[in-house]
Amino acid sequence: MARIRQADVEEVKARTNIADIVGERVALKSAGVGSLKGLCPFHDERSPSFHVRPQVGYYHCFGCGESGDVYSFLRAMDHLSFTEAVERLAGRIGFALHYEDGGPAPETSGRTRLYAANTAAAEWFRAQLSSAEADAGRRFLGERGFDAGAAAHFGVGYAPKGWNGLRDALRAQGFSDEELTTAGLLSQGQRGVYDRFRGRVVWPIRDVTGQTIGFGARRLFDDDKGPKYLNTPETPIYKKAQVLYGLDLAKKSISRDHRVVVVEGYTDVMACHLAGVTSAIASCGTAFGTDHITVLRRVMGDDASAAGEVVFTFDPDAAGQKAALRAFGEEKRFAAQTYVAVAPDGLDPCDLRLMRGDQAVRSLVETKAPMFEFVMDQRLAGFDLGTVEGRVGALRAAAPIVADIRDSALRPGYTRVLARKLGLDLAEVTPAVERAARASRAPQDARTNAPRAGGSAPAAAADVEAPAEANVRVTLATLPRTADAATERDALMGILQYGHQLEQDAVAAALALPMTHPGLDAVRQAVLAQPDRTRIGWASQAAESTREPYRSLAVELLTGSFPALTEAEAIASTRALCVHLQVRALDRRKHELLGAIQRVPADSTEGREVRVALRDLDRQRAALVETR
C-alpha cells in the first residue's frame, strides 16, 4: 500500500490547530501563556488536568499521562489508523496529499467507509423529503411546527417505503452490502439484505464533530408494525450509550454558558433550539447514563469553578418519574448543579412550543427546580401524609435524598423543608437525615479501608521499599525543590516552548552544560540532539525521543504552564535563564579555581595560569551579564 509522503504529513500537521480539533470534544480555557486546559477525554476527573499547547501542537494530561500530537488525538478518539487521521485532517483543510512511489491513494479502510456511508445516506434521505411520497413526513413535521427551513437545519429526511431504495442508491456510489450492513443502514433477512429504515421520518445523528454516525426514525404509517422509533443498531462508530442527539449543534452554547438542557426526543431538541434554547440535547434510544455524563462534562468544562447547570425535562407520567429518579442516582457525577423543569400541564417542549410559543419553552427552562427537591416531592407523593404510618414511611424514603445533597450548606435548609412537608418537628427529621448520611458513607468507608484482594493491609510508609528508579515515572511533581532544579526546569520548559524564537547560539551554549538532576539532564540531551530547533515540530520530537523513565517529564515540560504573563515575557525570561545557566557554570568553575590557587605557589607557572583563567572567567561572566 502506498504511503503518504512524509513532507505532506508534516505540512498537514503544521496547518492544523490542535486546539480546534481537541476543542470539538473538550471545552478548553486559558491555562497561562500559550496553554489551554480542560477535562481529560482519556479518563474521568473532577478538575481539569488535560493541557493543550497549540504553538507546539501537543497535548498532555498531568493526571493520567496521556500525550501526543493532533494525529494521535484523532486516532485515540475515533479509532483511526494513522493514514486515516492524516487523510481526515487533509480533507478538513483542503490539502491534496501525495503518496510515495507514485502509487495511488490507498483504499479507504473500515471506519472511514462507515462515516462516508452514513454521510451519503443522510444526503439521500434529505433529498427524499421533497418527493411526492414524503407528503406524510412533511405533514408530520408541519403539524409539530417545523417548516422546511427547520427540517434543513437539522438535516431531517424521509426514508421511502420501498425495500431497496437506499441500498440501490448507495451501491451506485460504490458501497458494498457488507459496508452498508455494518453501518446499520441495511438489515439481514431470510431473503437477503434490505433497507433498515422504511416509511419513516429520519433524523441524522451526529457525533460532537458533526460527522453523521447513525439515524433515528419515526414511524408514519399504520401498516408499519415496527417500533414507533427505530434507531441505528450498535456499530463500530455508533455507540448509543455515548451518543447525544443535537450535541453537534449545541456544543458551542453548552461550552459558552456552562448549561445543558436534557430533553427526551428529537422533536423536543428541535423545538428547544428553534425557541432559543440552543443547549438542548437528547439521548438516542436509551436512557441518559454515565457515558453521556462523561461526554457532556468535557463539552461543558464541568469543574467546580464553572458554576454550571444541567436541566432535565421529564414527562410527569410514571416513565418520566422513573427517569428522574434514575438521573438523580447519577447526578453526583456532575460538578454542575442539576435541575428539573416540568411544564405545569405536563406538555413536552415540542407540544409546549406548538401550543404556547417560543417564550413558553424558554420560561420552562428558567423556572426549573433543584433536582433533589423534585425527587423528594416524587417520593413523598407515594405516601398518605395524613396518617402516622404514612409520615414515618415518607421520612424514611425522603431522608436519604436530603442526606445526598452535595452542597452541605443546603442540607439544614432542606431538612427544615422536609419537616414542613411532613408536618413533623425538626427534632424528629434531623436525626433521620443524619442516620441516612452515615449509612450512605459506610459502604465507601469500607471500600477505602479494606485491604487489597490477595494481600494484607497496607504497610506503614517506613516499611515500604522504594521502587527502583527505572520503574518510577519521573514528572515535574517529583523534581527536588531546589534552586538549581527550578532554574533547569524553567530553562528547559522555555526552550521547548519558545526555543524557535530565541537566538540559537545562546540556546546551544545553555544546552551544552550538564544539569544537576538526571531527568532534566536526559531532557537536555534529547533537546541538544535535535539538529534544527527552529523547524516546526522539533520540540515534540525531542520530548518523544527522551529516554525512559524521563519521557513523561519531557512531555510535561513541553506542555506545562510557563511562569510568565505574556509570550514576550516568556521569551525574555527564557533568554535570561539560558544566560543564567552559563553564568552558573562560570561561577562553579571560578569556585574550583579559587580553591586551586590556594594550593599552588603564587609565583609558580601553575599559579600564573590560574590567575589568567580567573581573569578570563570574569570577562566572560561580565559579557554574559550584559546580555541579560
XYZ file of C-alpha atoms in Angstrom:
628
model
C 0.000 0.000 0.000
C 1.348 3.446 -0.938
C 2.394 5.662 1.957
C 1.662 9.347 2.396
C 4.706 11.471 1.688
C 6.326 12.497 4.985
C 6.570 16.128 3.919
C 2.784 16.146 3.454
C 2.266 14.584 6.888
C 4.280 17.407 8.460
C 2.597 20.083 6.347
C -0.924 18.972 7.295
C 0.025 18.915 10.970
C 1.604 22.360 10.726
C -1.535 23.807 9.109
C -3.883 22.278 11.687
C -4.515 23.995 15.002
C -4.633 21.183 17.543
C -6.815 23.343 19.798
C -9.547 23.353 17.134
C -9.534 19.553 16.932
C -9.424 18.959 20.680
C -11.891 21.799 21.268
C -14.582 19.946 19.315
C -14.691 17.414 22.146
C -13.304 19.232 25.181
C -14.163 22.702 26.495
C -10.789 24.440 26.727
C -9.955 27.511 28.757
C -6.788 29.514 29.254
C -4.134 27.949 31.469
C -1.429 30.575 31.108
C 0.631 31.915 28.234
C 0.011 29.805 25.132
C -1.623 26.999 27.117
C -5.185 25.689 27.318
C -6.733 23.148 29.665
C -9.908 21.107 30.043
C -11.286 17.868 31.425
C -9.301 14.914 30.125
C -11.056 12.854 27.409
C -8.970 9.807 28.336
C -10.070 9.436 31.966
C -12.810 10.696 34.262
C -11.771 13.580 36.510
C -13.336 16.344 38.590
C -10.776 19.085 37.922
C -9.084 19.791 34.573
C -5.573 18.386 34.196
C -5.545 17.995 30.392
C -3.331 20.645 28.763
C -3.060 21.634 25.109
C -0.277 23.841 23.777
C -1.210 24.929 20.216
C 2.157 26.541 19.483
C 3.962 23.212 19.761
C 0.972 21.143 18.552
C 0.887 18.875 21.577
C -1.391 17.769 24.413
C -0.670 16.127 27.753
C -2.761 15.052 30.726
C -0.995 15.660 34.021
C -3.438 13.217 35.618
C -3.256 10.034 33.535
C -0.139 10.794 31.479
C -1.719 10.531 28.004
C 0.035 12.772 25.488
C 0.604 13.225 21.787
C 0.042 15.346 18.702
C -3.078 16.023 16.667
C -2.788 12.700 14.826
C -2.555 10.637 17.998
C -5.544 12.516 19.436
C -7.727 11.733 16.424
C -6.564 8.132 16.362
C -7.439 7.660 20.031
C -10.792 9.444 19.878
C -12.107 7.974 16.619
C -10.132 4.698 16.467
C -8.490 5.641 13.178
C -5.340 4.351 11.563
C -2.514 6.842 11.127
C -3.276 7.153 7.420
C -6.968 7.792 8.114
C -6.103 10.506 10.627
C -3.841 12.282 8.134
C -6.425 11.975 5.360
C -9.202 13.340 7.556
C -7.201 16.417 8.527
C -6.028 16.921 4.954
C -9.637 16.859 3.784
C -10.566 19.321 6.507
C -8.060 21.931 5.291
C -8.381 21.112 1.584
C -4.836 19.789 1.202
C -4.073 17.367 -1.656
C -1.947 14.509 -0.336
C 0.784 12.819 -2.359
C 1.704 9.177 -1.992
C 5.209 7.753 -2.241
C 6.458 5.678 -5.172
C 3.930 7.382 -7.397
C 1.334 4.935 -6.168
C -2.352 5.662 -5.923
C -4.054 6.647 -2.726
C -4.623 3.584 -0.566
C -8.126 2.259 -0.332
C -10.005 3.891 2.494
C -10.383 1.446 5.365
C -13.232 0.329 7.578
C -14.308 3.154 9.866
C -13.790 5.876 7.274
C -16.060 3.966 4.894
C -18.738 3.742 7.598
C -18.626 7.505 8.116
C -18.837 8.013 4.364
C -21.793 5.625 4.036
C -23.743 7.406 6.765
C -22.982 10.793 5.237
C -24.190 9.598 1.834
C -27.329 8.113 3.413
C -28.102 11.392 5.199
C -27.884 13.284 1.909
C -30.146 10.754 0.195
C -32.755 10.842 2.980
C -32.788 14.657 2.874
C -33.394 14.610 -0.866
C -36.343 12.205 -0.449
C -38.160 14.612 1.890
C -39.160 16.715 -1.116
C -40.598 13.730 -3.023
C -44.323 13.140 -3.531
C -44.256 10.038 -1.329
C -42.854 12.062 1.572
C -46.076 14.067 1.981
C -46.829 12.157 5.186
C -43.398 13.087 6.524
C -43.784 16.766 5.666
C -47.229 16.739 7.254
C -45.829 15.112 10.411
C -43.227 17.863 10.709
C -45.648 20.657 9.874
C -48.144 19.516 12.489
C -45.390 19.906 15.070
C -44.410 23.389 13.984
C -41.400 22.560 11.810
C -41.186 24.091 8.345
C -38.781 23.268 5.520
C -36.139 25.580 6.960
C -36.221 23.806 10.313
C -36.005 20.415 8.621
C -32.992 21.564 6.607
C -31.257 22.989 9.698
C -31.470 19.658 11.495
C -30.915 17.573 8.351
C -34.273 15.794 8.696
C -35.105 13.445 5.835
C -37.506 10.769 4.713
C -36.985 7.036 4.151
C -39.281 5.744 1.361
C -41.453 2.678 1.945
C -39.614 0.511 -0.581
C -37.215 -2.222 0.469
C -34.149 -1.253 -1.572
C -34.208 2.472 -2.329
C -31.282 3.430 -0.126
C -29.396 0.251 -0.924
C -29.596 0.829 -4.670
C -28.585 4.491 -4.332
C -25.529 3.780 -2.199
C -24.434 0.730 -4.173
C -24.370 3.026 -7.200
C -21.909 5.179 -5.223
C -19.596 2.211 -4.690
C -20.651 0.956 -1.258
C -20.982 -2.786 -0.750
C -23.813 -4.594 1.029
C -21.329 -5.607 3.713
C -20.339 -1.996 4.375
C -23.952 -0.816 4.459
C -24.957 -3.622 6.819
C -22.024 -2.898 9.124
C -23.030 0.781 9.101
C -26.524 -0.179 10.288
C -28.212 1.034 7.103
C -29.289 -2.416 5.886
C -30.830 -5.322 7.786
C -30.343 -9.005 7.066
C -33.428 -11.097 6.324
C -34.075 -14.633 5.110
C -34.157 -13.424 1.515
C -31.152 -11.135 1.776
C -30.482 -7.581 2.871
C -32.969 -4.708 2.779
C -33.253 -1.072 3.895
C -33.481 -0.815 7.686
C -35.439 2.465 7.604
C -38.635 2.451 5.513
C -41.636 4.765 5.503
C -40.282 6.980 8.262
C -39.139 10.490 9.091
C -35.385 10.238 9.631
C -33.088 12.334 11.826
C -29.323 12.122 11.259
C -27.434 11.511 14.488
C -24.033 13.168 14.502
C -21.067 12.976 16.816
C -19.694 16.048 18.551
C -17.581 16.923 15.490
C -20.616 16.922 13.193
C -19.969 13.626 11.412
C -23.081 11.538 10.761
C -22.762 8.227 12.612
C -26.336 6.914 12.600
C -30.053 7.705 12.410
C -33.235 7.840 14.401
C -36.513 7.250 12.557
C -40.188 7.744 13.452
C -42.990 5.512 12.131
C -45.543 7.297 9.924
C -47.910 4.670 8.543
C -50.481 2.478 10.316
C -49.434 -0.631 8.383
C -45.904 -0.357 9.778
C -45.737 -2.976 12.542
C -42.268 -1.927 13.647
C -41.484 0.150 16.747
C -42.614 3.765 16.900
C -38.991 4.889 16.972
C -36.202 2.929 15.328
C -32.526 3.727 15.733
C -29.275 2.613 14.166
C -28.048 -0.538 15.931
C -24.663 -0.669 17.634
C -21.909 -0.309 15.021
C -18.170 0.361 15.137
C -18.924 4.114 15.045
C -22.354 4.286 16.735
C -22.475 3.560 20.470
C -25.867 4.599 21.793
C -24.616 4.911 25.380
C -22.242 7.676 24.235
C -24.350 9.429 21.593
C -26.362 12.588 22.254
C -28.683 13.952 19.579
C -28.119 17.641 18.862
C -24.740 17.866 20.593
C -23.027 18.968 17.393
C -25.371 21.976 17.234
C -25.496 22.617 20.980
C -21.825 22.315 21.933
C -20.950 25.997 21.445
C -23.803 27.145 23.675
C -23.051 24.450 26.246
C -19.377 25.381 26.408
C -20.051 29.128 26.472
C -22.857 29.157 29.047
C -21.898 26.047 31.069
C -25.508 24.947 30.783
C -27.106 21.941 29.112
C -30.797 21.090 28.784
C -31.543 17.364 28.560
C -34.835 16.552 26.805
C -36.422 13.270 25.779
C -36.800 13.258 21.993
C -35.697 14.533 18.614
C -38.641 16.896 18.178
C -38.056 18.278 21.685
C -34.476 19.129 20.736
C -35.704 20.845 17.568
C -38.348 22.811 19.461
C -35.894 23.988 22.098
C -33.303 25.145 19.580
C -35.876 26.959 17.468
C -37.200 28.639 20.623
C -33.745 29.901 21.528
C -32.720 27.189 23.996
C -29.746 26.148 21.892
C -28.091 23.985 24.561
C -30.719 21.213 24.309
C -29.691 17.610 23.619
C -31.297 14.153 23.952
C -30.148 10.574 24.315
C -30.871 8.261 21.385
C -32.941 5.162 22.051
C -31.529 4.580 25.526
C -31.670 6.081 28.999
C -29.414 9.015 29.858
C -26.471 7.405 31.634
C -22.898 7.506 32.872
C -21.195 7.682 29.474
C -23.472 10.523 28.399
C -22.481 12.434 31.535
C -18.795 11.939 30.761
C -19.257 13.338 27.248
C -21.248 16.334 28.492
C -18.829 17.196 31.280
C -15.978 17.511 28.788
C -18.005 19.720 26.466
C -19.241 21.872 29.380
C -15.865 22.190 31.068
C -17.685 20.884 34.128
C -15.473 21.601 37.114
C -16.166 23.246 40.453
C -15.095 26.682 39.200
C -17.511 26.743 36.254
C -20.807 27.105 38.202
C -22.607 25.064 35.548
C -26.221 23.936 35.281
C -27.756 20.728 33.965
C -31.516 20.993 33.412
C -33.548 17.826 32.823
C -37.044 17.936 31.351
C -39.204 14.951 32.220
C -42.744 13.958 31.368
C -44.917 13.957 34.513
C -46.072 10.378 33.902
C -44.697 7.250 35.585
C -41.981 6.823 32.960
C -40.859 10.405 33.481
C -40.741 9.949 37.246
C -38.663 6.809 36.805
C -36.278 8.694 34.516
C -35.963 11.468 37.109
C -35.054 9.012 39.860
C -32.512 7.357 37.578
C -30.964 10.730 36.734
C -30.828 11.628 40.426
C -28.794 8.497 41.032
C -26.177 9.752 38.563
C -26.262 13.484 39.280
C -23.301 13.409 41.661
C -21.084 12.753 38.664
C -21.654 16.374 37.650
C -19.807 19.214 39.320
C -22.625 21.399 37.976
C -25.905 21.878 39.831
C -28.745 19.727 38.492
C -32.325 20.866 37.992
C -35.651 19.584 36.700
C -38.071 21.542 34.522
C -41.637 20.240 34.093
C -44.453 22.194 32.446
C -47.448 22.599 34.802
C -49.779 20.831 32.391
C -47.256 18.127 31.504
C -46.513 19.287 27.963
C -43.177 18.292 26.465
C -41.092 21.084 24.844
C -42.365 20.279 21.338
C -46.055 20.475 22.300
C -45.396 23.446 24.565
C -43.878 25.435 21.700
C -46.680 24.416 19.355
C -49.447 25.450 21.767
C -47.908 28.430 23.583
C -44.959 29.651 21.568
C -41.219 30.051 21.926
C -41.365 32.114 25.113
C -43.127 29.293 26.929
C -40.224 26.952 26.149
C -37.707 29.482 27.418
C -39.787 30.039 30.558
C -39.963 26.289 31.170
C -36.187 26.126 31.433
C -35.900 29.271 33.540
C -38.486 28.093 36.102
C -36.508 24.967 36.911
C -36.339 23.437 40.387
C -33.384 21.711 42.072
C -33.397 18.031 41.182
C -33.277 16.834 44.790
C -36.394 18.902 45.569
C -38.229 17.385 42.598
C -37.190 13.848 43.560
C -38.149 14.452 47.186
C -41.645 15.515 46.104
C -41.912 12.428 43.901
C -41.007 10.199 46.845
C -43.472 11.912 49.178
C -46.280 11.605 46.630
C -46.378 7.858 47.236
C -47.411 8.192 50.892
C -50.554 9.246 52.735
C -49.206 12.064 54.863
C -52.483 12.220 56.755
C -51.514 9.118 58.733
C -48.700 8.478 61.213
C -47.621 5.435 59.241
C -47.539 7.452 56.029
C -45.427 10.215 57.552
C -42.936 7.747 59.029
C -42.637 5.891 55.725
C -42.241 9.162 53.833
C -39.499 10.288 56.228
C -37.592 7.047 55.684
C -37.940 7.418 51.910
C -37.031 11.107 51.694
C -34.289 11.417 54.333
C -31.639 9.779 52.065
C -32.410 12.351 49.368
C -31.664 15.260 51.699
C -28.605 13.420 53.042
C -27.266 13.066 49.483
C -27.376 16.802 48.689
C -23.801 17.553 47.633
C -23.701 21.108 48.984
C -23.564 20.579 52.740
C -24.632 24.200 53.322
C -28.024 23.393 51.768
C -28.805 20.314 53.863
C -30.035 22.082 57.034
C -32.407 24.222 54.986
C -33.836 21.255 53.099
C -34.093 19.293 56.314
C -36.438 22.052 57.502
C -38.308 21.923 54.174
C -38.789 18.169 54.578
C -40.018 18.606 58.157
C -42.542 21.192 56.969
C -43.791 18.992 54.119
C -44.228 16.051 56.507
C -45.742 18.082 59.329
C -43.092 16.773 61.735
C -40.852 18.523 64.242
C -37.359 19.354 63.050
C -36.027 17.371 66.032
C -37.578 14.236 64.525
C -36.369 14.800 60.966
C -32.756 15.868 61.626
C -31.674 12.533 63.216
C -33.240 10.615 60.318
C -31.245 12.655 57.802
C -28.045 12.180 59.821
C -28.606 8.409 60.005
C -29.138 8.314 56.234
C -25.907 10.245 55.709
C -23.951 7.785 57.873
C -25.484 4.833 56.046
C -24.521 6.377 52.704
C -20.905 6.869 53.799
C -20.463 3.404 55.311
C -20.010 1.404 52.057
C -17.486 3.926 50.744
C -15.527 3.890 54.025
C -15.475 0.100 53.961
C -14.066 0.097 50.430
C -11.448 2.681 51.365
C -10.227 0.808 54.449
C -10.420 -2.741 53.106
C -7.123 -4.488 52.293
C -6.499 -5.216 48.650
C -7.592 -8.577 47.326
C -4.940 -11.222 47.768
C -2.899 -9.152 50.235
C -2.778 -7.782 53.731
C -3.465 -4.276 54.922
C -1.088 -1.596 53.626
C 2.238 -1.452 55.404
C 3.477 1.650 57.152
C 5.271 4.037 54.842
C 8.596 3.341 56.534
C 8.228 -0.385 55.807
C 7.615 0.038 52.072
C 10.718 -0.376 49.955
C 11.138 2.414 47.438
C 10.854 1.162 43.844
C 13.878 1.146 41.624
C 14.405 4.419 39.770
C 13.967 2.732 36.396
C 10.369 1.874 37.280
C 9.425 5.331 38.570
C 7.538 7.742 36.312
C 9.515 10.962 36.723
C 7.358 14.082 36.431
C 7.527 17.756 37.342
C 5.946 16.913 40.681
C 8.778 14.524 41.579
C 11.601 17.017 40.953
C 13.544 18.200 44.016
C 12.577 21.625 45.332
C 15.971 23.228 44.922
C 17.012 26.455 43.241
C 19.174 24.581 40.721
C 16.360 22.201 39.722
C 13.899 25.101 39.405
C 16.273 27.021 37.129
C 16.943 23.981 34.951
C 13.235 23.114 34.808
C 12.159 26.600 33.714
C 15.006 26.897 31.213
C 14.101 23.607 29.523
C 10.389 24.468 29.559
C 11.112 27.809 27.912
C 13.453 26.287 25.318
C 10.945 23.563 24.389
C 8.084 26.044 24.087
C 9.831 29.154 22.719
C 13.243 27.943 21.552
C 12.447 28.561 17.897
C 12.079 32.285 18.716
C 15.418 32.589 20.545
C 18.992 33.221 19.398
C 20.191 29.708 18.623
C 23.786 30.337 19.764
C 22.560 31.215 23.255
C 20.300 28.155 23.351
C 23.106 25.865 22.190
C 25.500 27.296 24.793
C 22.997 26.651 27.581
C 22.211 23.143 26.363
C 25.912 22.257 26.246
C 26.060 22.450 30.053
C 25.148 19.347 32.094
C 22.257 19.688 34.530
C 22.171 18.600 38.141
C 19.060 16.392 38.007
C 19.359 13.193 35.907
C 15.860 13.564 34.469
C 16.380 17.171 33.445
C 19.768 16.260 32.003
C 18.149 13.478 29.952
C 15.704 16.025 28.510
C 18.606 18.412 27.848
C 20.422 15.727 25.868
C 17.310 14.971 23.781
C 16.845 18.682 23.020
C 20.533 19.117 22.215
C 20.348 16.194 19.774
C 17.790 17.994 17.602
C 19.638 19.240 14.512
C 17.315 22.193 13.836
C 15.486 23.825 16.728
C 13.726 26.335 14.500
C 11.654 23.970 12.377
C 8.039 23.083 13.137
C 7.630 20.028 15.337
C 11.194 19.827 16.658
C 10.151 20.201 20.310
C 7.605 17.373 20.268
C 10.183 15.118 18.603
C 12.686 15.995 21.324
C 10.162 15.160 24.042
C 9.174 11.879 22.418
C 12.816 10.841 21.965
C 13.744 11.415 25.626
C 14.824 8.130 27.182
C 12.728 6.426 29.830
C 11.876 6.894 32.625
C 12.085 10.590 31.749
C 9.787 10.874 28.723
C 6.796 11.966 30.836
C 8.927 14.716 32.358
C 9.875 15.934 28.881
C 6.235 15.997 27.763
C 5.207 17.926 30.880
C 7.956 20.468 30.215
C 6.670 20.777 26.643
C 3.022 21.305 27.627
C 3.188 22.828 31.109
C 2.388 26.432 32.001
C 5.487 28.607 31.768
C 5.674 31.186 34.598
C 5.008 34.342 32.578
C 2.068 36.633 31.828
C 2.739 37.214 28.124
C 4.583 35.479 25.317
C 7.092 38.331 25.113
C 7.779 37.960 28.822
C 8.180 34.198 28.420
C 10.708 34.635 25.602
C 12.669 37.240 27.572
C 12.617 35.040 30.663
C 13.864 32.015 28.714
C 16.661 34.094 27.217
C 17.670 35.213 30.724
C 17.545 31.627 32.005
C 19.889 30.483 29.227
C 22.333 33.187 30.319
C 21.869 32.232 33.964
C 22.848 28.625 33.250
C 26.055 29.816 31.599
C 26.820 32.234 34.448
C 26.192 29.450 36.948
C 28.681 27.222 35.159
C 31.282 30.013 35.148
C 30.748 30.660 38.862
C 31.261 26.992 39.641
C 34.446 26.922 37.588
C 35.635 30.070 39.368
C 34.991 28.427 42.726
C 37.141 25.479 41.639
C 39.971 27.785 40.502
C 39.885 29.786 43.726
C 40.356 26.535 45.591
C 43.214 25.565 43.313
C 45.054 28.874 43.735
C 45.249 28.248 47.468
C 47.163 25.041 46.827
C 49.884 26.331 44.458
C 52.658 28.943 44.919
C 51.569 32.379 43.655
C 54.746 32.879 41.575
C 54.649 29.416 40.005
C 53.701 28.767 36.395
C 50.567 26.973 37.532
C 49.651 29.870 39.811
C 50.016 32.388 36.998
C 47.864 30.176 34.699
C 45.132 30.002 37.333
C 45.100 33.809 37.724
C 44.858 34.225 33.941
C 41.980 31.743 33.860
C 40.208 33.634 36.653
C 40.513 36.946 34.803
C 39.183 35.261 31.634
C 36.218 33.850 33.555
C 35.436 37.287 34.964
C 35.469 38.797 31.456
C 33.158 36.053 30.140
C 30.805 36.497 33.078
C 30.651 40.266 32.661
C 29.910 39.897 28.958
C 27.106 37.424 29.665
C 25.566 39.581 32.374
C 25.393 42.496 29.934
C 23.220 40.390 27.598
C 20.542 39.729 30.218
